[in-house]
Short mmCIF file of C-alpha atoms in Angstrom, two decimals:
data_model
loop_
_atom_site.label_atom_id
_atom_site.label_comp_id
_atom_site.label_asym_id
_atom_site.label_seq_id
_atom_site.Cartn_x
_atom_site.Cartn_y
_atom_site.Cartn_z
CA MET N 11 -77.28 43.58 -35.69
CA ASN N 12 -76.16 44.17 -32.12
CA LYS N 13 -72.48 43.61 -31.73
CA ARG N 14 -71.23 41.60 -28.78
CA ASN N 15 -68.78 43.43 -26.51
CA LEU N 16 -65.51 41.58 -26.26
CA THR N 17 -62.03 42.03 -24.82
CA VAL N 18 -59.24 40.48 -26.85
CA ALA N 19 -55.59 40.40 -25.75
CA ILE N 20 -52.99 40.33 -28.50
CA SER N 21 -49.21 40.10 -28.60
CA GLY N 22 -46.91 40.75 -31.55
CA LEU N 23 -47.23 44.55 -31.41
CA ASN N 24 -43.79 45.03 -32.97
CA ASN N 25 -45.04 46.67 -36.14
CA ILE N 26 -41.51 47.35 -37.35
CA ASP N 27 -39.55 46.42 -40.50
CA SER N 28 -39.84 42.75 -39.56
CA PRO N 29 -43.37 43.04 -38.23
CA GLY N 30 -45.25 40.82 -35.84
CA PRO N 31 -48.84 39.94 -36.74
CA GLY N 32 -50.44 41.72 -33.74
CA ILE N 33 -51.50 44.95 -35.42
CA PRO N 34 -53.00 43.35 -38.57
CA VAL N 35 -54.82 40.84 -36.36
CA ALA N 36 -56.13 43.71 -34.19
CA ARG N 37 -57.18 45.59 -37.32
CA GLY N 38 -59.20 42.65 -38.59
CA ILE N 39 -60.91 42.20 -35.23
CA LYS N 40 -61.65 45.91 -34.91
CA GLU N 41 -63.42 45.72 -38.29
CA SER N 42 -65.58 42.82 -37.15
CA LYS N 43 -69.28 43.02 -37.90
CA LEU N 44 -69.97 40.68 -34.98
CA PHE N 45 -67.93 42.11 -32.14
CA GLU N 46 -67.32 45.48 -30.54
CA THR N 47 -63.84 44.81 -29.31
CA ARG N 48 -61.53 46.31 -26.74
CA ILE N 49 -57.99 45.33 -27.71
CA ILE N 50 -55.45 44.75 -24.97
CA GLY N 51 -51.86 44.81 -26.18
CA LEU N 52 -49.26 42.56 -24.59
CA ALA N 53 -45.86 44.16 -25.18
CA TYR N 54 -42.45 42.69 -24.48
CA GLU N 55 -40.53 45.87 -25.24
CA ASN N 56 -41.12 49.55 -24.45
CA LEU N 57 -40.94 50.64 -28.07
CA GLU N 58 -43.26 48.15 -29.72
CA PRO N 59 -45.20 50.54 -31.97
CA GLY N 60 -48.55 48.80 -31.43
CA ALA N 61 -48.59 49.91 -27.78
CA TYR N 62 -48.73 53.51 -28.99
CA MET N 63 -51.34 52.92 -31.73
CA HIS N 64 -54.33 53.85 -29.61
CA GLU N 65 -56.80 53.75 -32.52
CA LEU N 66 -56.24 49.97 -32.66
CA VAL N 67 -54.89 49.03 -29.24
CA ASP N 68 -56.99 50.37 -26.39
CA LYS N 69 -54.60 49.57 -23.56
CA SER N 70 -51.20 47.89 -23.40
CA TYR N 71 -49.36 46.02 -20.70
CA LYS N 72 -45.73 44.95 -20.53
CA VAL N 73 -45.34 41.20 -20.13
CA PRO N 74 -42.22 39.17 -19.27
CA TYR N 75 -40.60 37.10 -21.99
CA PRO N 76 -41.62 33.42 -21.92
CA SER N 77 -37.91 32.64 -21.49
CA ASP N 78 -38.21 34.22 -17.99
CA GLY N 79 -40.50 31.33 -17.11
CA VAL N 80 -44.10 30.43 -17.84
CA ASP N 81 -45.11 31.10 -14.22
CA SER N 82 -44.13 34.75 -14.26
CA LEU N 83 -45.84 35.22 -17.65
CA MET N 84 -49.05 33.62 -16.35
CA GLU N 85 -48.88 35.65 -13.14
CA ARG N 86 -48.76 38.80 -15.24
CA ILE N 87 -51.65 37.61 -17.42
CA ARG N 88 -53.64 36.91 -14.25
CA TYR N 89 -52.99 40.46 -13.05
CA ILE N 90 -54.05 41.92 -16.42
CA ASN N 91 -57.12 39.70 -16.52
CA ASN N 92 -58.24 40.88 -13.07
CA ILE N 93 -58.41 44.39 -14.49
CA GLU N 94 -59.48 43.77 -18.07
CA LYS N 95 -61.55 40.56 -17.98
CA ILE N 96 -60.03 39.12 -21.15
CA ASP N 97 -62.38 36.98 -23.28
CA VAL N 98 -59.89 35.80 -25.91
CA LEU N 99 -56.09 35.81 -26.05
CA ILE N 100 -54.25 35.57 -29.37
CA PRO N 101 -50.49 35.05 -29.08
CA ASN N 102 -48.74 36.00 -32.30
CA PHE N 103 -45.12 34.98 -31.82
CA ASP N 104 -43.80 31.51 -32.58
CA ALA N 105 -41.46 31.78 -29.60
CA GLU N 106 -44.28 32.34 -27.08
CA LEU N 107 -46.76 29.80 -28.46
CA TYR N 108 -45.37 26.90 -26.48
CA ALA N 109 -45.90 28.75 -23.18
CA PHE N 110 -49.48 29.65 -24.09
CA MET N 111 -50.33 26.18 -25.42
CA ARG N 112 -49.06 24.62 -22.19
CA SER N 113 -51.11 27.11 -20.21
CA ALA N 114 -54.34 26.83 -22.21
CA ASP N 115 -56.20 25.11 -19.34
CA LEU N 116 -54.94 27.59 -16.80
CA LEU N 117 -56.05 30.43 -19.06
CA LYS N 118 -59.44 28.77 -19.48
CA SER N 119 -59.82 28.62 -15.70
CA MET N 120 -59.31 32.39 -15.71
CA GLY N 121 -62.08 32.71 -18.31
CA ILE N 122 -59.63 33.38 -21.15
CA HIS N 123 -60.28 31.51 -24.40
CA THR N 124 -57.55 30.59 -26.86
CA PHE N 125 -57.58 28.67 -30.13
CA LEU N 126 -54.10 27.28 -30.63
CA PRO N 127 -52.54 24.28 -32.36
CA THR N 128 -52.12 21.19 -30.19
CA LEU N 129 -48.64 20.42 -28.88
CA LYS N 130 -48.43 17.50 -31.33
CA GLN N 131 -49.31 19.73 -34.29
CA PHE N 132 -46.87 22.37 -33.07
CA GLU N 133 -44.02 19.91 -32.63
CA GLU N 134 -44.38 17.87 -35.80
CA ARG N 135 -44.34 20.89 -38.13
CA HIS N 136 -41.07 22.19 -36.62
CA LYS N 137 -38.47 22.96 -39.25
CA ALA N 138 -36.23 20.29 -37.75
CA ASN N 139 -39.01 17.69 -38.25
CA LEU N 140 -40.10 18.79 -41.73
CA PRO N 141 -38.75 15.75 -43.66
CA GLU N 142 -40.79 13.36 -41.45
CA PHE N 143 -43.78 15.69 -41.73
CA GLY N 144 -43.52 15.60 -45.54
CA LYS N 145 -43.38 11.80 -45.55
CA LYS N 146 -46.27 11.40 -43.13
CA TYR N 147 -48.61 13.75 -44.98
CA ASP N 148 -47.35 13.06 -48.51
CA VAL N 149 -46.15 16.58 -49.19
CA LYS N 150 -43.00 17.54 -51.09
CA VAL N 151 -40.47 19.13 -48.75
CA PRO N 152 -36.83 20.03 -49.39
CA PHE N 153 -34.36 17.73 -47.68
CA SER N 154 -33.21 19.23 -44.40
CA LYS N 155 -31.14 18.37 -41.39
CA PRO N 156 -30.86 19.98 -37.95
CA ILE N 157 -27.33 20.60 -36.68
CA ALA N 158 -26.30 21.57 -33.16
CA SER N 159 -22.64 22.48 -33.61
CA ILE N 160 -20.50 24.36 -36.08
CA ALA N 161 -18.33 21.27 -36.56
CA GLU N 162 -21.25 19.50 -38.25
CA ILE N 163 -21.02 21.92 -41.19
CA GLU N 164 -17.84 20.09 -42.21
CA ASP N 165 -19.79 16.83 -42.52
CA LEU N 166 -22.64 18.13 -44.67
CA ASN N 167 -20.89 17.50 -47.99
CA ASP N 168 -22.44 14.06 -48.45
CA ASP N 169 -25.99 15.31 -48.00
CA PHE N 170 -25.99 18.80 -49.50
CA ASP N 171 -24.67 20.66 -52.52
CA PHE N 172 -24.14 24.41 -52.41
CA PRO N 173 -26.09 26.59 -52.25
CA TYR N 174 -28.14 25.51 -49.26
CA VAL N 175 -30.32 27.41 -46.80
CA VAL N 176 -29.25 28.04 -43.18
CA LYS N 177 -32.31 28.57 -40.99
CA GLY N 178 -33.08 29.42 -37.36
CA LYS N 179 -35.52 27.27 -35.42
CA PHE N 180 -38.02 30.13 -35.17
CA TYR N 181 -36.96 32.84 -37.62
CA ASP N 182 -34.26 33.84 -40.09
CA ALA N 183 -33.02 32.11 -43.20
CA HIS N 184 -29.99 32.77 -45.38
CA ILE N 185 -28.68 31.14 -48.53
CA ALA N 186 -25.08 29.98 -48.09
CA TYR N 187 -22.94 29.52 -51.18
CA ASP N 188 -19.89 28.11 -49.38
CA LYS N 189 -18.79 26.81 -45.99
CA GLU N 190 -17.51 30.17 -44.86
CA GLN N 191 -20.95 31.72 -45.37
CA ALA N 192 -22.61 28.71 -43.72
CA ARG N 193 -20.42 29.16 -40.63
CA MET N 194 -21.12 32.89 -40.53
CA TYR N 195 -24.92 32.36 -40.72
CA PHE N 196 -24.71 29.55 -38.15
CA HIS N 197 -23.17 31.97 -35.62
CA LYS N 198 -25.46 34.85 -36.55
CA ILE N 199 -28.70 32.86 -36.27
CA SER N 200 -27.77 30.70 -33.28
CA ALA N 201 -26.77 33.82 -31.30
CA LYS N 202 -30.27 35.17 -31.82
CA TRP N 203 -32.54 32.15 -31.83
CA GLY N 204 -30.47 29.36 -30.26
CA LEU N 205 -29.98 25.81 -31.50
CA PRO N 206 -30.55 23.73 -33.51
CA ILE N 207 -29.80 25.35 -36.82
CA ILE N 208 -31.57 23.77 -39.77
CA ILE N 209 -29.73 23.15 -43.02
CA GLN N 210 -32.20 22.91 -45.88
CA GLU N 211 -31.82 21.98 -49.54
CA PHE N 212 -32.22 25.04 -51.78
CA VAL N 213 -35.18 24.63 -54.13
CA LYS N 214 -35.20 27.02 -57.07
CA GLY N 215 -38.52 28.70 -57.74
CA THR N 216 -40.89 31.42 -56.66
CA GLU N 217 -41.78 31.81 -52.99
CA VAL N 218 -45.53 31.80 -52.46
CA ASN N 219 -47.51 31.73 -49.22
CA VAL N 220 -50.93 30.79 -47.92
CA VAL N 221 -52.63 32.19 -44.83
CA ALA N 222 -55.21 29.75 -43.50
CA LEU N 223 -57.36 28.90 -40.52
CA GLY N 224 -58.24 25.37 -39.41
CA ASP N 225 -61.12 24.53 -37.08
CA GLY N 226 -59.31 21.62 -35.41
CA LYS N 227 -61.72 19.09 -36.95
CA GLY N 228 -60.09 18.94 -40.34
CA ASN N 229 -62.06 21.78 -41.93
CA THR N 230 -60.44 24.78 -43.55
CA ILE N 231 -62.32 27.88 -42.41
CA GLY N 232 -60.45 30.12 -44.82
CA ALA N 233 -57.36 30.19 -47.02
CA VAL N 234 -55.83 32.91 -49.19
CA PRO N 235 -52.75 32.34 -51.40
CA MET N 236 -50.34 35.22 -51.95
CA ARG N 237 -47.11 36.02 -53.73
CA LYS N 238 -44.68 38.51 -52.27
CA GLN N 239 -44.04 41.22 -54.83
CA TYR N 240 -41.42 43.13 -52.91
CA ILE N 241 -39.19 41.52 -50.33
CA THR N 242 -37.09 43.45 -47.82
CA ASP N 243 -33.51 42.64 -46.88
CA LYS N 244 -35.04 40.79 -43.90
CA GLY N 245 -37.01 38.58 -46.26
CA LYS N 246 -40.33 40.17 -45.30
CA ALA N 247 -43.07 41.06 -47.73
CA TRP N 248 -43.39 44.78 -48.37
CA GLY N 249 -45.97 44.18 -51.06
CA GLY N 250 -48.00 41.16 -52.07
CA ILE N 251 -50.89 40.04 -54.24
CA THR N 252 -53.58 37.39 -53.85
CA LEU N 253 -53.37 34.54 -56.36
CA ASP N 254 -55.80 32.28 -58.17
CA ASP N 255 -53.97 29.01 -57.60
CA GLN N 256 -56.07 25.91 -57.01
CA ASN N 257 -52.99 23.75 -56.36
CA MET N 258 -52.01 25.91 -53.41
CA LEU N 259 -55.54 25.77 -52.03
CA ASP N 260 -55.73 22.00 -52.54
CA LEU N 261 -52.46 21.54 -50.67
CA THR N 262 -53.74 23.74 -47.82
CA HIS N 263 -57.03 21.81 -47.57
CA LYS N 264 -55.10 18.54 -47.65
CA LEU N 265 -52.74 19.60 -44.84
CA ILE N 266 -55.47 21.02 -42.63
CA GLY N 267 -57.65 17.98 -43.35
CA SER N 268 -54.98 15.44 -42.49
CA THR N 269 -53.43 17.23 -39.50
CA HIS N 270 -56.76 18.56 -38.14
CA TRP N 271 -54.92 21.84 -37.75
CA ARG N 272 -56.29 24.04 -35.00
CA GLY N 273 -55.87 27.80 -35.38
CA GLY N 274 -54.11 30.14 -37.75
CA MET N 275 -51.24 29.07 -39.97
CA GLU N 276 -49.03 30.28 -42.74
CA LEU N 277 -47.65 27.91 -45.35
CA GLU N 278 -44.40 28.96 -46.96
CA LEU N 279 -44.03 27.25 -50.31
CA ILE N 280 -41.71 27.24 -53.29
CA LYS N 281 -43.36 26.89 -56.69
CA THR N 282 -40.91 25.47 -59.22
CA SER N 283 -40.93 26.17 -62.96
CA LYS N 284 -42.74 22.80 -63.36
CA ASN N 285 -45.48 24.10 -61.04
CA GLU N 286 -44.50 21.70 -58.26
CA LEU N 287 -45.09 22.96 -54.74
CA TYR N 288 -42.46 22.38 -52.05
CA LEU N 289 -43.41 23.07 -48.45
CA ILE N 290 -40.54 24.91 -46.79
CA GLU N 291 -42.21 25.97 -43.56
CA ILE N 292 -45.45 25.98 -41.58
CA ASN N 293 -45.77 28.93 -39.24
CA PRO N 294 -48.22 28.02 -36.48
CA ARG N 295 -50.03 31.37 -36.35
CA LEU N 296 -51.53 34.03 -38.57
CA PRO N 297 -48.78 35.93 -40.43
CA ALA N 298 -48.08 39.67 -40.46
CA TRP N 299 -49.71 39.95 -43.91
CA VAL N 300 -53.04 38.50 -42.69
CA TYR N 301 -54.79 41.82 -43.28
CA LEU N 302 -54.52 41.09 -47.02
CA ALA N 303 -56.90 38.18 -46.41
CA VAL N 304 -59.26 40.56 -44.59
CA GLY N 305 -59.03 42.99 -47.51
CA ALA N 306 -59.69 40.14 -49.95
CA GLY N 307 -62.89 39.15 -48.14
CA GLN N 308 -61.82 36.65 -45.48
CA ASN N 309 -61.67 38.16 -42.00
CA LEU N 310 -59.63 35.31 -40.55
CA PRO N 311 -58.79 37.13 -37.27
CA GLU N 312 -62.54 37.56 -36.62
CA ALA N 313 -63.15 33.89 -37.44
CA LEU N 314 -60.31 32.91 -35.08
CA VAL N 315 -62.03 34.81 -32.27
CA GLN N 316 -65.31 33.02 -33.06
CA LEU N 317 -63.58 29.64 -32.95
CA ALA N 318 -61.93 30.54 -29.64
CA LEU N 319 -65.36 31.36 -28.23
CA GLY N 320 -66.64 27.98 -29.40
CA GLN N 321 -68.97 29.47 -32.00
CA GLU N 322 -69.96 27.70 -35.19
CA VAL N 323 -68.06 29.31 -38.08
CA GLN N 324 -68.99 29.05 -41.73
CA SER N 325 -66.07 28.41 -44.09
CA PHE N 326 -65.15 31.14 -46.53
CA ASN N 327 -65.27 29.88 -50.08
CA THR N 328 -64.23 32.95 -52.06
CA TYR N 329 -61.76 35.79 -51.93
CA ASP N 330 -60.80 38.61 -54.28
CA ILE N 331 -58.05 37.65 -56.70
CA GLY N 332 -55.47 40.31 -57.58
CA LYS N 333 -55.96 42.19 -54.31
CA MET N 334 -52.70 43.80 -53.25
CA PHE N 335 -51.11 45.13 -50.11
CA ILE N 336 -48.33 47.67 -50.00
CA ARG N 337 -46.75 48.08 -46.59
CA TYR N 338 -45.53 51.50 -45.49
CA SER N 339 -43.72 53.07 -42.59
CA TYR N 340 -45.15 56.02 -40.71
CA ASP N 341 -43.74 58.11 -37.91
CA MET N 342 -46.07 58.43 -34.92
CA ILE N 343 -45.48 61.40 -32.67
CA ARG N 344 -46.04 60.67 -28.99
CA ASN N 345 -45.15 62.36 -25.73
CA ILE N 346 -42.38 61.08 -23.48
CA SER N 347 -45.07 60.56 -20.84
CA ASP N 348 -46.44 57.62 -22.84
CA PHE N 349 -43.03 56.00 -22.97
CA GLU N 350 -42.59 56.77 -19.27
CA LYS N 351 -45.87 55.03 -18.37
CA LEU N 352 -45.04 51.89 -20.30
CA SER N 353 -41.45 51.67 -19.10
CA THR N 354 -42.05 52.46 -15.41
CA LEU N 355 -45.63 51.32 -14.71
CA GLY N 356 -45.72 48.66 -17.42
CA GLU N 357 -49.10 49.94 -18.63
CA LEU N 358 -50.18 52.40 -21.27
CA MET O 25 -51.17 28.01 -79.33
CA LYS O 26 -53.47 29.36 -76.64
CA LEU O 27 -53.20 32.09 -74.06
CA LYS O 28 -53.69 30.90 -70.49
CA LYS O 29 -57.40 31.01 -69.79
CA ASN O 30 -57.50 33.29 -66.79
CA ILE O 31 -55.13 35.98 -68.10
CA ALA O 32 -56.66 39.46 -67.82
CA ILE O 33 -55.77 41.97 -70.55
CA SER O 34 -56.88 45.58 -70.15
CA GLU O 35 -57.33 48.16 -72.91
CA THR O 36 -54.25 49.99 -71.61
CA GLY O 37 -52.04 46.97 -72.30
CA PHE O 38 -51.81 45.84 -68.69
CA ILE O 39 -51.69 42.06 -68.41
CA PHE O 40 -52.30 40.25 -65.12
CA ASP O 41 -51.66 36.55 -64.58
CA PRO O 42 -53.68 35.68 -61.46
CA THR O 43 -51.98 32.30 -61.05
CA THR O 44 -48.49 33.71 -60.61
CA GLY O 45 -49.33 37.28 -59.60
CA ASP O 46 -47.11 38.57 -62.42
CA SER O 47 -48.12 41.65 -64.36
CA PHE O 48 -46.80 43.04 -67.64
CA THR O 49 -47.37 46.03 -69.89
CA LEU O 50 -47.69 45.89 -73.67
CA ASN O 51 -47.44 48.63 -76.28
CA PRO O 52 -50.40 49.10 -78.70
CA VAL O 53 -48.91 46.79 -81.35
CA GLY O 54 -48.34 44.10 -78.74
CA ILE O 55 -51.97 44.39 -77.60
CA GLU O 56 -53.12 44.00 -81.21
CA ILE O 57 -51.09 40.82 -81.70
CA LEU O 58 -52.16 39.40 -78.35
CA GLU O 59 -55.83 40.02 -79.10
CA MET O 60 -55.45 38.09 -82.36
CA ILE O 61 -53.67 35.22 -80.59
CA LYS O 62 -56.48 35.25 -78.05
CA GLN O 63 -58.96 34.82 -80.91
CA SER O 64 -56.92 31.78 -82.04
CA LYS O 65 -56.04 33.41 -85.39
CA PRO O 66 -53.36 31.45 -87.28
CA PHE O 67 -49.99 33.05 -87.99
CA VAL O 68 -50.75 33.57 -91.71
CA ASP O 69 -53.82 35.68 -90.89
CA ILE O 70 -51.95 37.74 -88.30
CA SER O 71 -49.06 38.26 -90.70
CA SER O 72 -51.39 39.29 -93.47
CA VAL O 73 -53.11 41.91 -91.30
CA PHE O 74 -49.84 43.34 -90.00
CA THR O 75 -47.94 43.44 -93.28
CA SER O 76 -50.80 45.27 -94.96
CA LYS O 77 -51.45 47.65 -92.06
CA TYR O 78 -47.83 48.46 -91.09
CA ASP O 79 -44.60 49.11 -92.95
CA VAL O 80 -43.08 45.68 -92.38
CA ASP O 81 -42.15 42.89 -94.78
CA PRO O 82 -43.40 39.32 -94.15
CA SER O 83 -40.02 37.83 -93.22
CA SER O 84 -39.21 40.58 -90.70
CA PHE O 85 -42.70 40.27 -89.22
CA GLU O 86 -42.29 36.53 -88.87
CA ARG O 87 -39.04 37.02 -86.93
CA TYR O 88 -40.56 39.68 -84.64
CA TYR O 89 -43.70 37.60 -84.17
CA TYR O 90 -41.88 34.46 -83.03
CA ASP O 91 -39.61 36.55 -80.78
CA PHE O 92 -42.73 37.96 -79.18
CA VAL O 93 -44.33 34.53 -78.82
CA ALA O 94 -41.14 33.16 -77.25
CA THR O 95 -41.30 35.96 -74.69
CA LEU O 96 -44.95 35.12 -73.95
CA LYS O 97 -43.91 31.51 -73.42
CA GLN O 98 -41.03 32.52 -71.17
CA MET O 99 -43.48 34.58 -69.11
CA GLN O 100 -45.73 31.49 -68.90
CA LEU O 101 -48.63 33.29 -70.56
CA ILE O 102 -49.13 30.57 -73.18
CA GLU O 103 -50.63 27.19 -72.39
CA ASP O 104 -49.74 24.99 -75.34
CA TYR O 105 -46.86 25.93 -77.55
CA GLU O 106 -44.82 23.70 -79.80
#
């Protein structure tokens, strides 16, 4: 079969100890049987490893942080698009999604396709809104409350028993066993990710996850459940295994069906000893472990590209159970000239 | 008492529970007992085989057997256990 030539721009090239999903997404797309893809990396920092991984990322460009303003980000994308003629853009950071969702029409006018959650979907699954989300879609969620000042920690006694979880609005979560720890994590997380901080009931059990893709019409294109087997001090999976768990799949189908989820997602769940599933987070993008799904038979990044292009996509209905990933670190050797190009010219 | 249906047991004693992702290793005696449990053999039959094959008296075997079964239950490898 003749493969269609395609240019796909991807962010999240920070393939570090707390990795972004860019490289695994690129890897899935590069292995596509449908597309011959040129991958364009969008890097925020000079030392994002993906920018130097030329076997997966054909060319990289520095882009301004969305916090610098959507206009300057879009101006940069326009410049890159004039050179590269981007067909599909896949943002992989939670923090940049809002800017790209707001700019979806502008991107379309440049000929760039995206397949992102709607603003409503994005907003209602926010950690701060999770209790309402649970009620609306009849899903068990731990009780949680957003707080905007350190003083509010003093008033949490009525609603929470220790331990509870202190979470950032985008990333980071720590279990606090007393007020002193809660205050420390409040400062640590708010300094990095801003406010509000979310205080969440601690549910005892095993953390399990699902990577899934919704077509925006209520259909689940693919879903693979996984359990982390090795977790780093940053809470990231260093090893994981696909599970045979119909309850997790049913919950995923139910959520995608009722929200009409559009795009990639990761469900973070706690499975209790009574086999109850509590939803603790919905990440509105494919996760960094998405290549496990590819390895297990569901190339979700490829399917995401198809959806972005408006193609009809058949749902996956199987995957390999007991398929594992083991993450590793690897030192690339590159010349200073590469670093020089990216840091001075903004292109590599 | 029944083992969970989808548990995979290899000849080397490696057990994989695909629902939880947990894996365990058993020694040869453990594999033998588990195979008999899998075949739904009652305790008296298992005890009879083991006390005649190995140097163990029935009361000691019973203690070891129920310890082992309790561990299987704790690891959620058994479906119905009273």
